[in-house]
Coordinates of C-alpha atoms in Angstrom, one line a residue:
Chain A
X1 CA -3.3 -6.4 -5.3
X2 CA -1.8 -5.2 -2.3
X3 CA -4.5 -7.2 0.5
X4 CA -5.1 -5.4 3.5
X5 CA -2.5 -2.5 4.4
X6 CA -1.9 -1.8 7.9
X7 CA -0.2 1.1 9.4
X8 CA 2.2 1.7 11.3
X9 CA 4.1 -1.8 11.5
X10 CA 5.0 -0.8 15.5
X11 CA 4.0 2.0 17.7
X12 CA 5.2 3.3 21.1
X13 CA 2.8 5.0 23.5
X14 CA 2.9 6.8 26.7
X15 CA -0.2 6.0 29.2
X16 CA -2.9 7.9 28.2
X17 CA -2.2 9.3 24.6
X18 CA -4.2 8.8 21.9
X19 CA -3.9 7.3 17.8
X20 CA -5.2 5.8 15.2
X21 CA -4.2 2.6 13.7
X22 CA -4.6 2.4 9.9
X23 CA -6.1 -0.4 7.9
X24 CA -6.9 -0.6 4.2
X25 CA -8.2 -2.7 1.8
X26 CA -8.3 -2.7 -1.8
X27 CA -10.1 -5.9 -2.9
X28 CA -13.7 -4.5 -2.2
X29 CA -14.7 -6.4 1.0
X30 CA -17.5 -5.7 2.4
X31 CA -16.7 -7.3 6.1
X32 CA -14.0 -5.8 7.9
X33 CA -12.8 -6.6 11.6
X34 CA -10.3 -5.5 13.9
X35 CA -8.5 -8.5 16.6
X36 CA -6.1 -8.1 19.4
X37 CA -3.7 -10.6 20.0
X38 CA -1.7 -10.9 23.3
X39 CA 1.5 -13.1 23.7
X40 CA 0.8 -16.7 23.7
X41 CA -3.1 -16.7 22.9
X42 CA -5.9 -16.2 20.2
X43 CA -7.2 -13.6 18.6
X44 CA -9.9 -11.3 20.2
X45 CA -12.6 -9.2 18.2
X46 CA -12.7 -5.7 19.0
X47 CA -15.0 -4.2 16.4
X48 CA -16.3 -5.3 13.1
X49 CA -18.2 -3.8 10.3
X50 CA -20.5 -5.0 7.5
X51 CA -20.0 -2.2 5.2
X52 CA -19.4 1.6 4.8
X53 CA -21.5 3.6 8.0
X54 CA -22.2 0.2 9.5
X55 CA -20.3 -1.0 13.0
X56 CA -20.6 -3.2 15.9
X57 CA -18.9 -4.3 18.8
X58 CA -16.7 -7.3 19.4
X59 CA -15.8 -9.4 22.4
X60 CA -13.5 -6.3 23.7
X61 CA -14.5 -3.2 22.6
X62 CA -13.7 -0.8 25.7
X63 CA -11.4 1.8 25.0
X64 CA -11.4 1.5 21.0
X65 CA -13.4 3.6 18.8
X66 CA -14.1 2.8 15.1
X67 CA -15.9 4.2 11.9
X68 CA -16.2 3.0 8.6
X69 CA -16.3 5.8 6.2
X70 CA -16.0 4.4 3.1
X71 CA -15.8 0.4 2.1
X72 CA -11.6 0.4 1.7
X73 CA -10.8 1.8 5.3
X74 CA -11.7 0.7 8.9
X75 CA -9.0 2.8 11.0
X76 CA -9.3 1.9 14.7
X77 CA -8.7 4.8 17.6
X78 CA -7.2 4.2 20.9
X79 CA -8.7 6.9 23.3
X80 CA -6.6 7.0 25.6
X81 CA -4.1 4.4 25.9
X82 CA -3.7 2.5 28.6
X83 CA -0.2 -0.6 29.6
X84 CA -3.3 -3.0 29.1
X85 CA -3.6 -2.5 25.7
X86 CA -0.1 -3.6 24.5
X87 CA -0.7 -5.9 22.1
X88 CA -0.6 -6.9 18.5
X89 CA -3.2 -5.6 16.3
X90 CA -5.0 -7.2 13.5
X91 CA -7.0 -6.2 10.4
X92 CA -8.7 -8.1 8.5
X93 CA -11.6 -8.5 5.5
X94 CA -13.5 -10.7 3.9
X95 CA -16.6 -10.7 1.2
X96 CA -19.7 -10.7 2.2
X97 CA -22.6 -13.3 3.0
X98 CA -20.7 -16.0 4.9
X99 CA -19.0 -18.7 3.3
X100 CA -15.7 -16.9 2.7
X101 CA -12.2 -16.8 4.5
X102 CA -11.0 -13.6 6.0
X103 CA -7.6 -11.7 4.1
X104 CA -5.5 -10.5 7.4
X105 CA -2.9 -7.7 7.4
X106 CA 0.2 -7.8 8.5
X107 CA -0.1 -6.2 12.0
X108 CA 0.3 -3.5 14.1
X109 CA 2.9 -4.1 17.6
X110 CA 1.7 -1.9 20.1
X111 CA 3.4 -0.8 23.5
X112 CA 1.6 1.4 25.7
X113 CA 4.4 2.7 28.6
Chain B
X1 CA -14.9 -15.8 26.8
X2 CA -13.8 -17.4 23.5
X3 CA -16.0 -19.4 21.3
X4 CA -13.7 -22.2 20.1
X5 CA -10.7 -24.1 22.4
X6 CA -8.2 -25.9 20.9
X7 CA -6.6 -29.4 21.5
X8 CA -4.1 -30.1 22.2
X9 CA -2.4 -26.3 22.9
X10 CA 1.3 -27.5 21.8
X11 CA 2.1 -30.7 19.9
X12 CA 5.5 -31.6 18.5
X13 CA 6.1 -34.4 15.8
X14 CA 8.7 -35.2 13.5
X15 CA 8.6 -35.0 10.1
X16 CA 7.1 -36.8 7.7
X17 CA 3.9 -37.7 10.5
X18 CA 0.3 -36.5 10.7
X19 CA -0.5 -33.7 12.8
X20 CA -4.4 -33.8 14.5
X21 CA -5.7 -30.9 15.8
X22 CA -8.8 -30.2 17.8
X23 CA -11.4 -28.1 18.1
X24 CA -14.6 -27.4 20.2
X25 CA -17.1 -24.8 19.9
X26 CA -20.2 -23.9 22.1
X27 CA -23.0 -22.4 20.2
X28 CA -24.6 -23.3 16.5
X29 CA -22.5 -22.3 13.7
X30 CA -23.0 -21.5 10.1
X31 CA -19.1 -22.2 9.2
X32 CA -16.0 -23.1 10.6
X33 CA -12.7 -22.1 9.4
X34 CA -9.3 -22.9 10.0
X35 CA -6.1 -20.4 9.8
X36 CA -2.3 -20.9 10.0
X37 CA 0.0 -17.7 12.0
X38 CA 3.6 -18.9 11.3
X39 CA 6.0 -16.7 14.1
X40 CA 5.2 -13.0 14.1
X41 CA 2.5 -13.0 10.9
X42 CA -0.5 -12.5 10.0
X43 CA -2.9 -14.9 9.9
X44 CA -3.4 -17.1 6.6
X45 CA -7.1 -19.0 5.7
X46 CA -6.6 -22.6 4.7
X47 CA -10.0 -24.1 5.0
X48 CA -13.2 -23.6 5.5
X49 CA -16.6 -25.9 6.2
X50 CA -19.8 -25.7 6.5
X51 CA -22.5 -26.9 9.4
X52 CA -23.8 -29.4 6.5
X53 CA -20.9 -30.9 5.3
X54 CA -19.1 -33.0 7.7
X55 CA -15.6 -33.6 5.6
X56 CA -13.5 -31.2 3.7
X57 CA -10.1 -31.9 1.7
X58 CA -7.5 -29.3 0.4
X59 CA -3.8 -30.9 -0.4
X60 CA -3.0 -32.4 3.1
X61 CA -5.7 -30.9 4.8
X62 CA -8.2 -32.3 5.9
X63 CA -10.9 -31.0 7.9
X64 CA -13.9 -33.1 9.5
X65 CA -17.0 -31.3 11.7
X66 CA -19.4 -32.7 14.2
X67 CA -21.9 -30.3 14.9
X68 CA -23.8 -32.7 17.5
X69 CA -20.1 -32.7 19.1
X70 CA -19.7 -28.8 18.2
X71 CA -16.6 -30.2 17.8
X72 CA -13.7 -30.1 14.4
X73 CA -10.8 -31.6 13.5
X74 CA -7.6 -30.6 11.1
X75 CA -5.6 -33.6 10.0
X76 CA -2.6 -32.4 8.1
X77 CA -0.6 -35.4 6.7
X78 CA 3.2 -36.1 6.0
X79 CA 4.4 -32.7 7.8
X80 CA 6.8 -30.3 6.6
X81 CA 9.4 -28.7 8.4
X82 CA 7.1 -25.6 6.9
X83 CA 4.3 -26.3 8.8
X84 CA 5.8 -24.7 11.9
X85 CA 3.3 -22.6 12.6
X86 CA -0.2 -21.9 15.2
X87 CA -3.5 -23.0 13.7
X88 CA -6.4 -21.6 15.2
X89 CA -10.3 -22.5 14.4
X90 CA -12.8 -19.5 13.9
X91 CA -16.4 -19.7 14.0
X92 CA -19.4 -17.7 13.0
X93 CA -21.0 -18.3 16.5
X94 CA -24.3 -18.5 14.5
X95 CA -24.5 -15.0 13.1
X96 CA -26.3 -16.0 9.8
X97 CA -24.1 -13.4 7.8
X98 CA -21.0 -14.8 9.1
X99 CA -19.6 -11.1 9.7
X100 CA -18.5 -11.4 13.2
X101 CA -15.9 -14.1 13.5
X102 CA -14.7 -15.5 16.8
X103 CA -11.2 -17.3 17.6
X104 CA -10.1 -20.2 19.9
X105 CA -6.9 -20.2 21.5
X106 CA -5.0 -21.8 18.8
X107 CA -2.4 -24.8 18.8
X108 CA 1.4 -24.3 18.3
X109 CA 2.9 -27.3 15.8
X110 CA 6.4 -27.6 15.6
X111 CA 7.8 -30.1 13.1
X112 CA 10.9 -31.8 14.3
X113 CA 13.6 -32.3 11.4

């Protein structure tokens, strides 16, 4: 199994563009969440879902968008990037119900310029 | 701000010791887990435990919560040059079906040779 796929590995960005960053799973999670990590500190929750059509927002959700159209992918949208959103990006799964650890991928490096 | 803080934020041994790590949480939890970053990774779940079990063992881990403390503890005996690495505790903040998970700040272990 190939865990949770993210894509691209690294990204550049001018201020105010827009993309999507990529995540997929193929062990049939039910739980996906995206984090933001900055240089130095812990991992902050942007958005999450429960399952397919089902999302909610994390500790920093301004200026990320997310949809959850099927139970293997949970892509995340920057709308318009901004230097402040430089980061390294996080997906991650896990089964449902509590109880269980979440499968992380391998990141996304971000710079917005 | 973030649910769980870690203690100490940096600790240094040599080889061959016991590494304790700390960590504090502020609301009721249903789980706590704990997850290893080695430089530039993903994260990796080692261990998780639940608000009614107040010790856990896996290998050389071993995990101990307080929920009257909201406070947790990873004991990782006779270190490895391997366990370079941040560990960082993740809680449920109480979220019965465990699907949001928040981060603390994490603590950086470096193993001396």
């Amino acid at each position: 199994n190939a865990g949770v796929t993210q894509t691209p590995k690294f990204q550049v960005l001018k201020t105010g563009q827009s993309m999507t960053l990529q995540c997929a799973q193929d062990m049939n999670h039910e739980y996906m969440s995206w984090y933001r990590q900055d240089p130095g500190m812990g991992l902050r929750l942007i958005h999450y879902s429960v399952g397919a059509g089902i999302t909610d927002q994390g500790e920093v959700p301004n200026g990320y968008n997310v949809s959850r159209s099927t139970t293997e992918d949970f892509p995340l949208r920057l709308l318009s990037a901004a230097p402040s959103q430089t980061s390294v990006y996080f997906c991650a799964s896990s089964r449902q119900g509590g109880g269980y650890g979440y499968t992380f991928g391998s990141g996304t490096r971000l710079t917005v310029v | 701000s973030q649910q769980g803080e870690e203690d100490p934020q940096a600790l240094s041994i040599q080889e061959g010791e016991n590494a304790t790590m700390n960590c504090s949480y502020k609301t009721s939890i249903n789980n706590l887990q704990w997850y290893r970053q080695n430089s530039g990774r993903g994260l990796v779940h080692l261990i998780l435990i639940r608000s009614n079990e107040r010790e856990k063992h896996s290998g050389r881990l071993r995990v101990t919560l307080d929920t009257s403390k909201k406070s947790s503890s990873l004991l990782i005996t006779a270190s490895r040059a391997a366990d370079t690495a941040s560990y960082f505790c993740a809680t449920d903040a109480g979220y019965s079906s465990a699907s949001k998970i928040i981060f603390g700040s994490g603590t950086r272990l470096s193993i001396r040779p």
